[in-house]
PDB file of N, CA and C in Angstrom:
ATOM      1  N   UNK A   1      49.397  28.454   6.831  1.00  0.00           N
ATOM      2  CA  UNK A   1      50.171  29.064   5.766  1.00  0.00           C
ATOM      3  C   UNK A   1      51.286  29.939   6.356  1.00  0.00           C
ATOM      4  N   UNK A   2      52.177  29.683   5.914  1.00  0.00           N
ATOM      5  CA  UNK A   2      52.939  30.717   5.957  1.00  0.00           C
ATOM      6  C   UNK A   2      54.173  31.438   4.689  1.00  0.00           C
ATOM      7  N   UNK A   3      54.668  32.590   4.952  1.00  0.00           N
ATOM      8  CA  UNK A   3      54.855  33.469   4.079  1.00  0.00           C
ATOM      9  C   UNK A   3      56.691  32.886   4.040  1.00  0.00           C
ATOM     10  N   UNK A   4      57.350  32.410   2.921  1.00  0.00           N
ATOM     11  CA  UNK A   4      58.890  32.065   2.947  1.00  0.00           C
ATOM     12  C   UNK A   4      59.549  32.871   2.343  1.00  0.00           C
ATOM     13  N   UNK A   5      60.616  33.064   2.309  1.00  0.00           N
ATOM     14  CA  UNK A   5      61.490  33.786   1.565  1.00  0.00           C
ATOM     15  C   UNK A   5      61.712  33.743   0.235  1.00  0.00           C
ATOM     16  N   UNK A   6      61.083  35.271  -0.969  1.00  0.00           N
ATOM     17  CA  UNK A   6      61.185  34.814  -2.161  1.00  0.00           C
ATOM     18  C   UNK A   6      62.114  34.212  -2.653  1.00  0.00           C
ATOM     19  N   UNK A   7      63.385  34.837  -2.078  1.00  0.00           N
ATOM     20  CA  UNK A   7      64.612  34.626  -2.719  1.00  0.00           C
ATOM     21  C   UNK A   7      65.100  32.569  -2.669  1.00  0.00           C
ATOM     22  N   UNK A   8      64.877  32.463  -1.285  1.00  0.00           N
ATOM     23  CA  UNK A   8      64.836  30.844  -0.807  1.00  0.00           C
ATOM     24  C   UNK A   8      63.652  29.961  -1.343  1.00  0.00           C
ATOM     25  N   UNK A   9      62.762  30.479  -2.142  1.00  0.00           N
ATOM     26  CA  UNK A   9      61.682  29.470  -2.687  1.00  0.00           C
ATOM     27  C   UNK A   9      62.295  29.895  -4.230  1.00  0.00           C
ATOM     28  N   UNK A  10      62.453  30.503  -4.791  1.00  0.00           N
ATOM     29  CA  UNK A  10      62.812  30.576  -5.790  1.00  0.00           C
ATOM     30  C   UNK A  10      63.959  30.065  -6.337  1.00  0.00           C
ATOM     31  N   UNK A  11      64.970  29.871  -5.080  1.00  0.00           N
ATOM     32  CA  UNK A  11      66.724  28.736  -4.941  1.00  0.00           C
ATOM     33  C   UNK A  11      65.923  27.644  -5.268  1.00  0.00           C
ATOM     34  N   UNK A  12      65.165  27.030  -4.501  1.00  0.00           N
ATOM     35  CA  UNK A  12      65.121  25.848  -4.483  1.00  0.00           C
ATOM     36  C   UNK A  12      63.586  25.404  -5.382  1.00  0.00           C
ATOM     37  N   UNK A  13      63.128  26.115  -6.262  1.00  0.00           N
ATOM     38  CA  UNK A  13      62.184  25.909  -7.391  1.00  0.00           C
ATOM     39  C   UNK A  13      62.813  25.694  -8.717  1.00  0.00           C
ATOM     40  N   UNK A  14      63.992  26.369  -8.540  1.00  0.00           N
ATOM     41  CA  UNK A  14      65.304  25.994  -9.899  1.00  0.00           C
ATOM     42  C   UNK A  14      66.209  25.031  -9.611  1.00  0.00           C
ATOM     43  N   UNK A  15      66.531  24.526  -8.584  1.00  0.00           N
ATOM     44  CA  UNK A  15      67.278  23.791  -7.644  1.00  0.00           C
ATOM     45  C   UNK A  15      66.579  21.875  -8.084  1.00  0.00           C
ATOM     46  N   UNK A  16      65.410  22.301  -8.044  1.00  0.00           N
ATOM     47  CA  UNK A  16      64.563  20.765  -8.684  1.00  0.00           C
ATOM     48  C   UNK A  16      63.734  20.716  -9.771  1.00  0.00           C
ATOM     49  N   UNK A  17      63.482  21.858 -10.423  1.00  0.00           N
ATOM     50  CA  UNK A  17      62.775  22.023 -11.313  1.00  0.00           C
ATOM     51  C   UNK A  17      63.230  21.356 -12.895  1.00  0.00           C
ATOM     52  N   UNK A  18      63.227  20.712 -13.279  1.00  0.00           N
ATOM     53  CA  UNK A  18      63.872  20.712 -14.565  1.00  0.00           C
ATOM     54  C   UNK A  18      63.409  21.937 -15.964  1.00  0.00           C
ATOM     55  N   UNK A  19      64.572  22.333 -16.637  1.00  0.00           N
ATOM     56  CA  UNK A  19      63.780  23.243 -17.541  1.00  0.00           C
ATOM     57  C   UNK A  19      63.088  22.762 -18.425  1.00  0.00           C
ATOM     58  N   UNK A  20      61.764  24.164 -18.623  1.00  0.00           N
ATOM     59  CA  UNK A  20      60.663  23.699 -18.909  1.00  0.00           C
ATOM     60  C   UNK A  20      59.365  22.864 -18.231  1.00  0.00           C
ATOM     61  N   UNK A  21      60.293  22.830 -16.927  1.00  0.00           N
ATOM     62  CA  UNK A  21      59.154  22.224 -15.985  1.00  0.00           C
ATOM     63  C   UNK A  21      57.972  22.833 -15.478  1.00  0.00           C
ATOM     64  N   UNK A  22      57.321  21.759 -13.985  1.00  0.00           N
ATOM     65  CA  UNK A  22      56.190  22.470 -13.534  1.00  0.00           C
ATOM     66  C   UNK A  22      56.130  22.120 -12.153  1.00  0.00           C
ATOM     67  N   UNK A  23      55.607  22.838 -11.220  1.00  0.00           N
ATOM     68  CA  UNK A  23      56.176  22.403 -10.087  1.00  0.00           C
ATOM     69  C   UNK A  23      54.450  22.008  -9.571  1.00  0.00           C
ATOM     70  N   UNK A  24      54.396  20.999  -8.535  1.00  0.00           N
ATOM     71  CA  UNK A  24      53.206  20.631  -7.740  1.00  0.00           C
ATOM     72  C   UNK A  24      53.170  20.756  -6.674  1.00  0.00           C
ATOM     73  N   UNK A  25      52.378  21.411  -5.897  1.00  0.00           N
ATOM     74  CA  UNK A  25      52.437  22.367  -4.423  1.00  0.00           C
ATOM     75  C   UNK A  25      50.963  21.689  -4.030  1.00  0.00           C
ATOM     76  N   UNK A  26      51.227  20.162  -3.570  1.00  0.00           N
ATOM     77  CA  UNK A  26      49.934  19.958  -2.590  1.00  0.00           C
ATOM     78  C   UNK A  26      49.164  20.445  -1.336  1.00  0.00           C
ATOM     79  N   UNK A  27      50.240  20.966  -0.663  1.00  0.00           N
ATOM     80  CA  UNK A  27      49.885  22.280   0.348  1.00  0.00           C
ATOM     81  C   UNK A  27      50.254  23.358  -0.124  1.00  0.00           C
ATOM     82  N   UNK A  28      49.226  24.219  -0.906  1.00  0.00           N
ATOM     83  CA  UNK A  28      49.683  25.778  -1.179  1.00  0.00           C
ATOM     84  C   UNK A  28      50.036  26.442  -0.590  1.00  0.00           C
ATOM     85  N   UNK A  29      48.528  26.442   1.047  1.00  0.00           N
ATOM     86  CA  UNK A  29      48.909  27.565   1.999  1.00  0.00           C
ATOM     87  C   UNK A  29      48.798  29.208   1.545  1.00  0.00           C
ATOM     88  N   UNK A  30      49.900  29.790   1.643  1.00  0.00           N
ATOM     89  CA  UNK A  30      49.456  31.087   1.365  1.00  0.00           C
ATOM     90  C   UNK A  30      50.126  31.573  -0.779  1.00  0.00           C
ATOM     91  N   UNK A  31      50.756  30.444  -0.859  1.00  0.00           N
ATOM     92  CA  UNK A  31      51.363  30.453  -2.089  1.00  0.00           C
ATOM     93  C   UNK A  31      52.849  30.734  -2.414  1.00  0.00           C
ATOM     94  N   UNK A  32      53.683  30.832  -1.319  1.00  0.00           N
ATOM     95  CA  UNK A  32      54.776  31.099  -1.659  1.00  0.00           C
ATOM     96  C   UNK A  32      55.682  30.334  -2.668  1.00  0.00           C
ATOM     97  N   UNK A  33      55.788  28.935  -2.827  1.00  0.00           N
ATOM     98  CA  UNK A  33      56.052  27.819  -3.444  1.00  0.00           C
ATOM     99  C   UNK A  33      55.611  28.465  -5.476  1.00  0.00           C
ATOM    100  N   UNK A  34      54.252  28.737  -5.224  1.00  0.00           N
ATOM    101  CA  UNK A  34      53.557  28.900  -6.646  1.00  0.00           C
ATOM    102  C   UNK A  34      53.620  30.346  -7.356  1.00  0.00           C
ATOM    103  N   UNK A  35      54.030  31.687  -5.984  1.00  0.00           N
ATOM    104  CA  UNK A  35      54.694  32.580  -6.359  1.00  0.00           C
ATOM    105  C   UNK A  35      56.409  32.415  -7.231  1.00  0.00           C
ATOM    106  N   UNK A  36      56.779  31.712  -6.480  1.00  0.00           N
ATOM    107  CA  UNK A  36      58.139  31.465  -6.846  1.00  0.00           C
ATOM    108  C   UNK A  36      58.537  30.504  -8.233  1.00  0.00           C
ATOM    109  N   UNK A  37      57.481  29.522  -8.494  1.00  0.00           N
ATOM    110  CA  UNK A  37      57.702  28.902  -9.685  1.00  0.00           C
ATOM    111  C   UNK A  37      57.089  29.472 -10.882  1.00  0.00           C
ATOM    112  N   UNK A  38      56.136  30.967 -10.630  1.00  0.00           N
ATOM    113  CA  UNK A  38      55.753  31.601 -11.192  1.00  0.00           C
ATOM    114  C   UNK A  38      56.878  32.401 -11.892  1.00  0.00           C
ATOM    115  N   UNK A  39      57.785  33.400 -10.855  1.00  0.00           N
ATOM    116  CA  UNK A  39      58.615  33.911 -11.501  1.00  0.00           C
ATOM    117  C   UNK A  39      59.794  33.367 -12.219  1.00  0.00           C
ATOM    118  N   UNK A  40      60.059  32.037 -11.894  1.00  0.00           N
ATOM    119  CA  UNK A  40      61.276  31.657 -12.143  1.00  0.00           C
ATOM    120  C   UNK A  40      60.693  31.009 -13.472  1.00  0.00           C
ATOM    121  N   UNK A  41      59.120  31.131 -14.234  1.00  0.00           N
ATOM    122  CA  UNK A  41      58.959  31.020 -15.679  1.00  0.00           C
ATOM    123  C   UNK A  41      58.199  29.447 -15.541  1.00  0.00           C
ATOM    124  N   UNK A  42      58.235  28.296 -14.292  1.00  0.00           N
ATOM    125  CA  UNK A  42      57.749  27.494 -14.586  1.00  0.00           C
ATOM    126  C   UNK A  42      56.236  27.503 -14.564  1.00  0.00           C
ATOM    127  N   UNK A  43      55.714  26.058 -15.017  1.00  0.00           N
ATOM    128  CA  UNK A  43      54.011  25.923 -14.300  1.00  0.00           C
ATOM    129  C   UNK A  43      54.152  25.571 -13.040  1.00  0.00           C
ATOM    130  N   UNK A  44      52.437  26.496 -12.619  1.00  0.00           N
ATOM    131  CA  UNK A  44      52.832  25.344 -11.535  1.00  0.00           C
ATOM    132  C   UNK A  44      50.739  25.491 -11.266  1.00  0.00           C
ATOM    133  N   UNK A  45      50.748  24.190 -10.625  1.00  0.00           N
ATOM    134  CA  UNK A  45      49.753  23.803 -10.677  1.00  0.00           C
ATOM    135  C   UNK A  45      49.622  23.587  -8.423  1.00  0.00           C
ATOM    136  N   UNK A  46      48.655  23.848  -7.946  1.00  0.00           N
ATOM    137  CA  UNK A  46      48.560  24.183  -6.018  1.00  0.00           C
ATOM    138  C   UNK A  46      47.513  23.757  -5.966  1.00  0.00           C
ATOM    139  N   UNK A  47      46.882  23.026  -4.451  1.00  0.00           N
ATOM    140  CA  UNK A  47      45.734  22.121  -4.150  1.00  0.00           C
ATOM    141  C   UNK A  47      46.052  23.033  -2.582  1.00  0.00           C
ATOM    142  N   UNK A  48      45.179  22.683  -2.529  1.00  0.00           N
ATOM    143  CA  UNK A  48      44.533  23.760  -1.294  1.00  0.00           C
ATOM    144  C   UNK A  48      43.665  23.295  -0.399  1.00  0.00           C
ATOM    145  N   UNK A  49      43.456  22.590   0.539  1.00  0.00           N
ATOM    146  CA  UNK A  49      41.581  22.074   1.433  1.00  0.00           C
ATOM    147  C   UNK A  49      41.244  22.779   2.253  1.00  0.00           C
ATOM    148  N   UNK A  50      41.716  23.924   2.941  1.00  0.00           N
ATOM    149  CA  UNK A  50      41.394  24.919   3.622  1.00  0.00           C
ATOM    150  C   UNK A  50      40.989  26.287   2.956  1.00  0.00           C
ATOM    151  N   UNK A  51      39.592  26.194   2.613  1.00  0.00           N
ATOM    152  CA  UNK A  51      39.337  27.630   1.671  1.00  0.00           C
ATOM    153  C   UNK A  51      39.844  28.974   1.820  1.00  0.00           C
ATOM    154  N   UNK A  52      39.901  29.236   3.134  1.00  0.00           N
ATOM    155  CA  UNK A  52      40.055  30.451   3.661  1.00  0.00           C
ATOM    156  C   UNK A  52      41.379  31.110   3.121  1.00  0.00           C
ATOM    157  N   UNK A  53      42.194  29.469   2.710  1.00  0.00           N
ATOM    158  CA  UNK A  53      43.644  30.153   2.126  1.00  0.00           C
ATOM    159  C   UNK A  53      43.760  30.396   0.658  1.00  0.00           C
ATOM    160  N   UNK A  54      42.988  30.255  -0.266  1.00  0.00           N
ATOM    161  CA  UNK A  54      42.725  29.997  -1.335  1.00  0.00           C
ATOM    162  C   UNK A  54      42.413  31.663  -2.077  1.00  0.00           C
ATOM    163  N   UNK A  55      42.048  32.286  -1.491  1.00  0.00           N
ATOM    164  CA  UNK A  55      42.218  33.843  -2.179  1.00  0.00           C
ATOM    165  C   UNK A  55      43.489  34.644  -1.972  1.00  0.00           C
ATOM    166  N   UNK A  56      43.888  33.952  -0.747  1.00  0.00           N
ATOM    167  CA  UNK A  56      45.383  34.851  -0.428  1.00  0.00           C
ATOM    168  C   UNK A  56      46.994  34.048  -1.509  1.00  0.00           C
ATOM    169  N   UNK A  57      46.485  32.585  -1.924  1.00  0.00           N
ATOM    170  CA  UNK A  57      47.606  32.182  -2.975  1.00  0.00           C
ATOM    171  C   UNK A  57      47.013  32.657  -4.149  1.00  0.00           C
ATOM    172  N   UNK A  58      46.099  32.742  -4.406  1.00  0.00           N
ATOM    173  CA  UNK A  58      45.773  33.132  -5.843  1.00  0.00           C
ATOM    174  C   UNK A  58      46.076  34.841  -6.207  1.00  0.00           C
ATOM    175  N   UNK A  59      45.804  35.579  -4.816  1.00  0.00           N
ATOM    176  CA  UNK A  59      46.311  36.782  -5.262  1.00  0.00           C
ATOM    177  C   UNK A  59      47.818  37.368  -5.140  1.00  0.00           C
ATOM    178  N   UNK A  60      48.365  35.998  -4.363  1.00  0.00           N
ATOM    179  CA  UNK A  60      49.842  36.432  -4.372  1.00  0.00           C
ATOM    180  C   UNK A  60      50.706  35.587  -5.547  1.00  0.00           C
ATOM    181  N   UNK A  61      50.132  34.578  -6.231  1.00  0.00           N
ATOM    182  CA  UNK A  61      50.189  34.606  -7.669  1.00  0.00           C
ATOM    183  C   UNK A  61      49.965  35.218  -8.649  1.00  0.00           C
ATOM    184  N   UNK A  62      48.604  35.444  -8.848  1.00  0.00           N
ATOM    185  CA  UNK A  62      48.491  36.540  -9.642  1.00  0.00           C
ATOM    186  C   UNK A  62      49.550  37.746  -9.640  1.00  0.00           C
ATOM    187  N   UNK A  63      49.817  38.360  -8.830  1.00  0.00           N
ATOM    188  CA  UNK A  63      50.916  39.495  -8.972  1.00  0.00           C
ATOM    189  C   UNK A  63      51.762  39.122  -9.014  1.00  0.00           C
ATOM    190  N   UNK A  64      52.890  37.660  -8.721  1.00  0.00           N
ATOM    191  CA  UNK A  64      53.927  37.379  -9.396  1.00  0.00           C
ATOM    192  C   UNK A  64      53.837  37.240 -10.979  1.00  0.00           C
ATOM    193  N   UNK A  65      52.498  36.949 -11.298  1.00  0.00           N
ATOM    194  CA  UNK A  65      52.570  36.604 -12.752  1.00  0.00           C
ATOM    195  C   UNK A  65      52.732  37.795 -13.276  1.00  0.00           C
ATOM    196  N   UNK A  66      51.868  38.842 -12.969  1.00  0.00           N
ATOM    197  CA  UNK A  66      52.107  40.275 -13.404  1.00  0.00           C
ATOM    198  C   UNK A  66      53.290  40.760 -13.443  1.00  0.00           C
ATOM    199  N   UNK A  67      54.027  40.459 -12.397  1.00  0.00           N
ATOM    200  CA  UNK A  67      55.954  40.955 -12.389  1.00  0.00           C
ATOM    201  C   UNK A  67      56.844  39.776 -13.319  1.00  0.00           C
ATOM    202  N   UNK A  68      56.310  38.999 -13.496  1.00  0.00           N
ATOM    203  CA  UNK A  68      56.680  38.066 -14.343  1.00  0.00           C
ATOM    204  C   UNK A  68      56.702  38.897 -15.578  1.00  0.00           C
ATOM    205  N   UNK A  69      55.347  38.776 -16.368  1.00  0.00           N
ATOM    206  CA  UNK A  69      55.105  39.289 -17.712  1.00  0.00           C
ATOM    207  C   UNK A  69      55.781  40.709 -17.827  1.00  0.00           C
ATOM    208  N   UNK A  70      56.102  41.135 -16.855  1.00  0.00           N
ATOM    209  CA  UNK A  70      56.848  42.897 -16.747  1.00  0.00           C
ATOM    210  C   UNK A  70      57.865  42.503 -17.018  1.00  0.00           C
ATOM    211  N   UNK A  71      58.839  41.729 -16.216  1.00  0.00           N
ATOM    212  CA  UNK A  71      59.841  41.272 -16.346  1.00  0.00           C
ATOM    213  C   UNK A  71      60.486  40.829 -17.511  1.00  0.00           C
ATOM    214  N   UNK A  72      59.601  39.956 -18.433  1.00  0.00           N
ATOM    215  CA  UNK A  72      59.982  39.374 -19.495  1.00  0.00           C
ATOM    216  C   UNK A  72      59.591  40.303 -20.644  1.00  0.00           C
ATOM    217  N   UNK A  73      58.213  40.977 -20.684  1.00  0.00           N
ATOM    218  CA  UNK A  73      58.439  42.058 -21.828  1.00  0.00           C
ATOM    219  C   UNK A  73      58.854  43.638 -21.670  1.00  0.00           C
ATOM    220  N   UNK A  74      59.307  43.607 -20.718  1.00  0.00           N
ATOM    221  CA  UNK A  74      59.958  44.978 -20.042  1.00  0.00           C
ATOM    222  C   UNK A  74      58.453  46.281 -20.047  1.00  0.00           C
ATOM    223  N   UNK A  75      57.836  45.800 -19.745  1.00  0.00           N
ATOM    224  CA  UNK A  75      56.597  46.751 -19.173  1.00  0.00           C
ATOM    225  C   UNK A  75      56.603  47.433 -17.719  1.00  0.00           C
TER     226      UNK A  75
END
């Protein structure tokens, strides 16, 4: 896993995404991909076979979703 640039996963999650889309991240890794289609409002759905990485994308999703929902209802 490794950690990418929000700003550069988030270019290129709008870059192919169609609106209203959802993005598919067969290597999650640490989640940067599923952080980023998080904020930019799409789904996104991550597959994972190495467990060990699987709490570190889910919790660095989870808190995009949280800055997400801040974001959008100004909380």
């Amino acid at each position: 896993p490794t950690v990418k640039p929000e700003a550069l996963m988030r270019y290129l999650v709008r870059l192919v995404t169609p609106t209203g889309g959802a993005v598919l991240d067969p290597f999650t890794g640490s989640g940067s991909t599923g952080k980023a289609a998080v904020l930019e409002g799409f789904g996104f759905t991550g597959i994972e076979r190495e467990d060990e990485y699987v709490p570190i994308a889910e919790a660095r999703i989870a808190a995009a979703t949280r800055r997400r929902y801040d974001e959008v209802f100004g909380e």
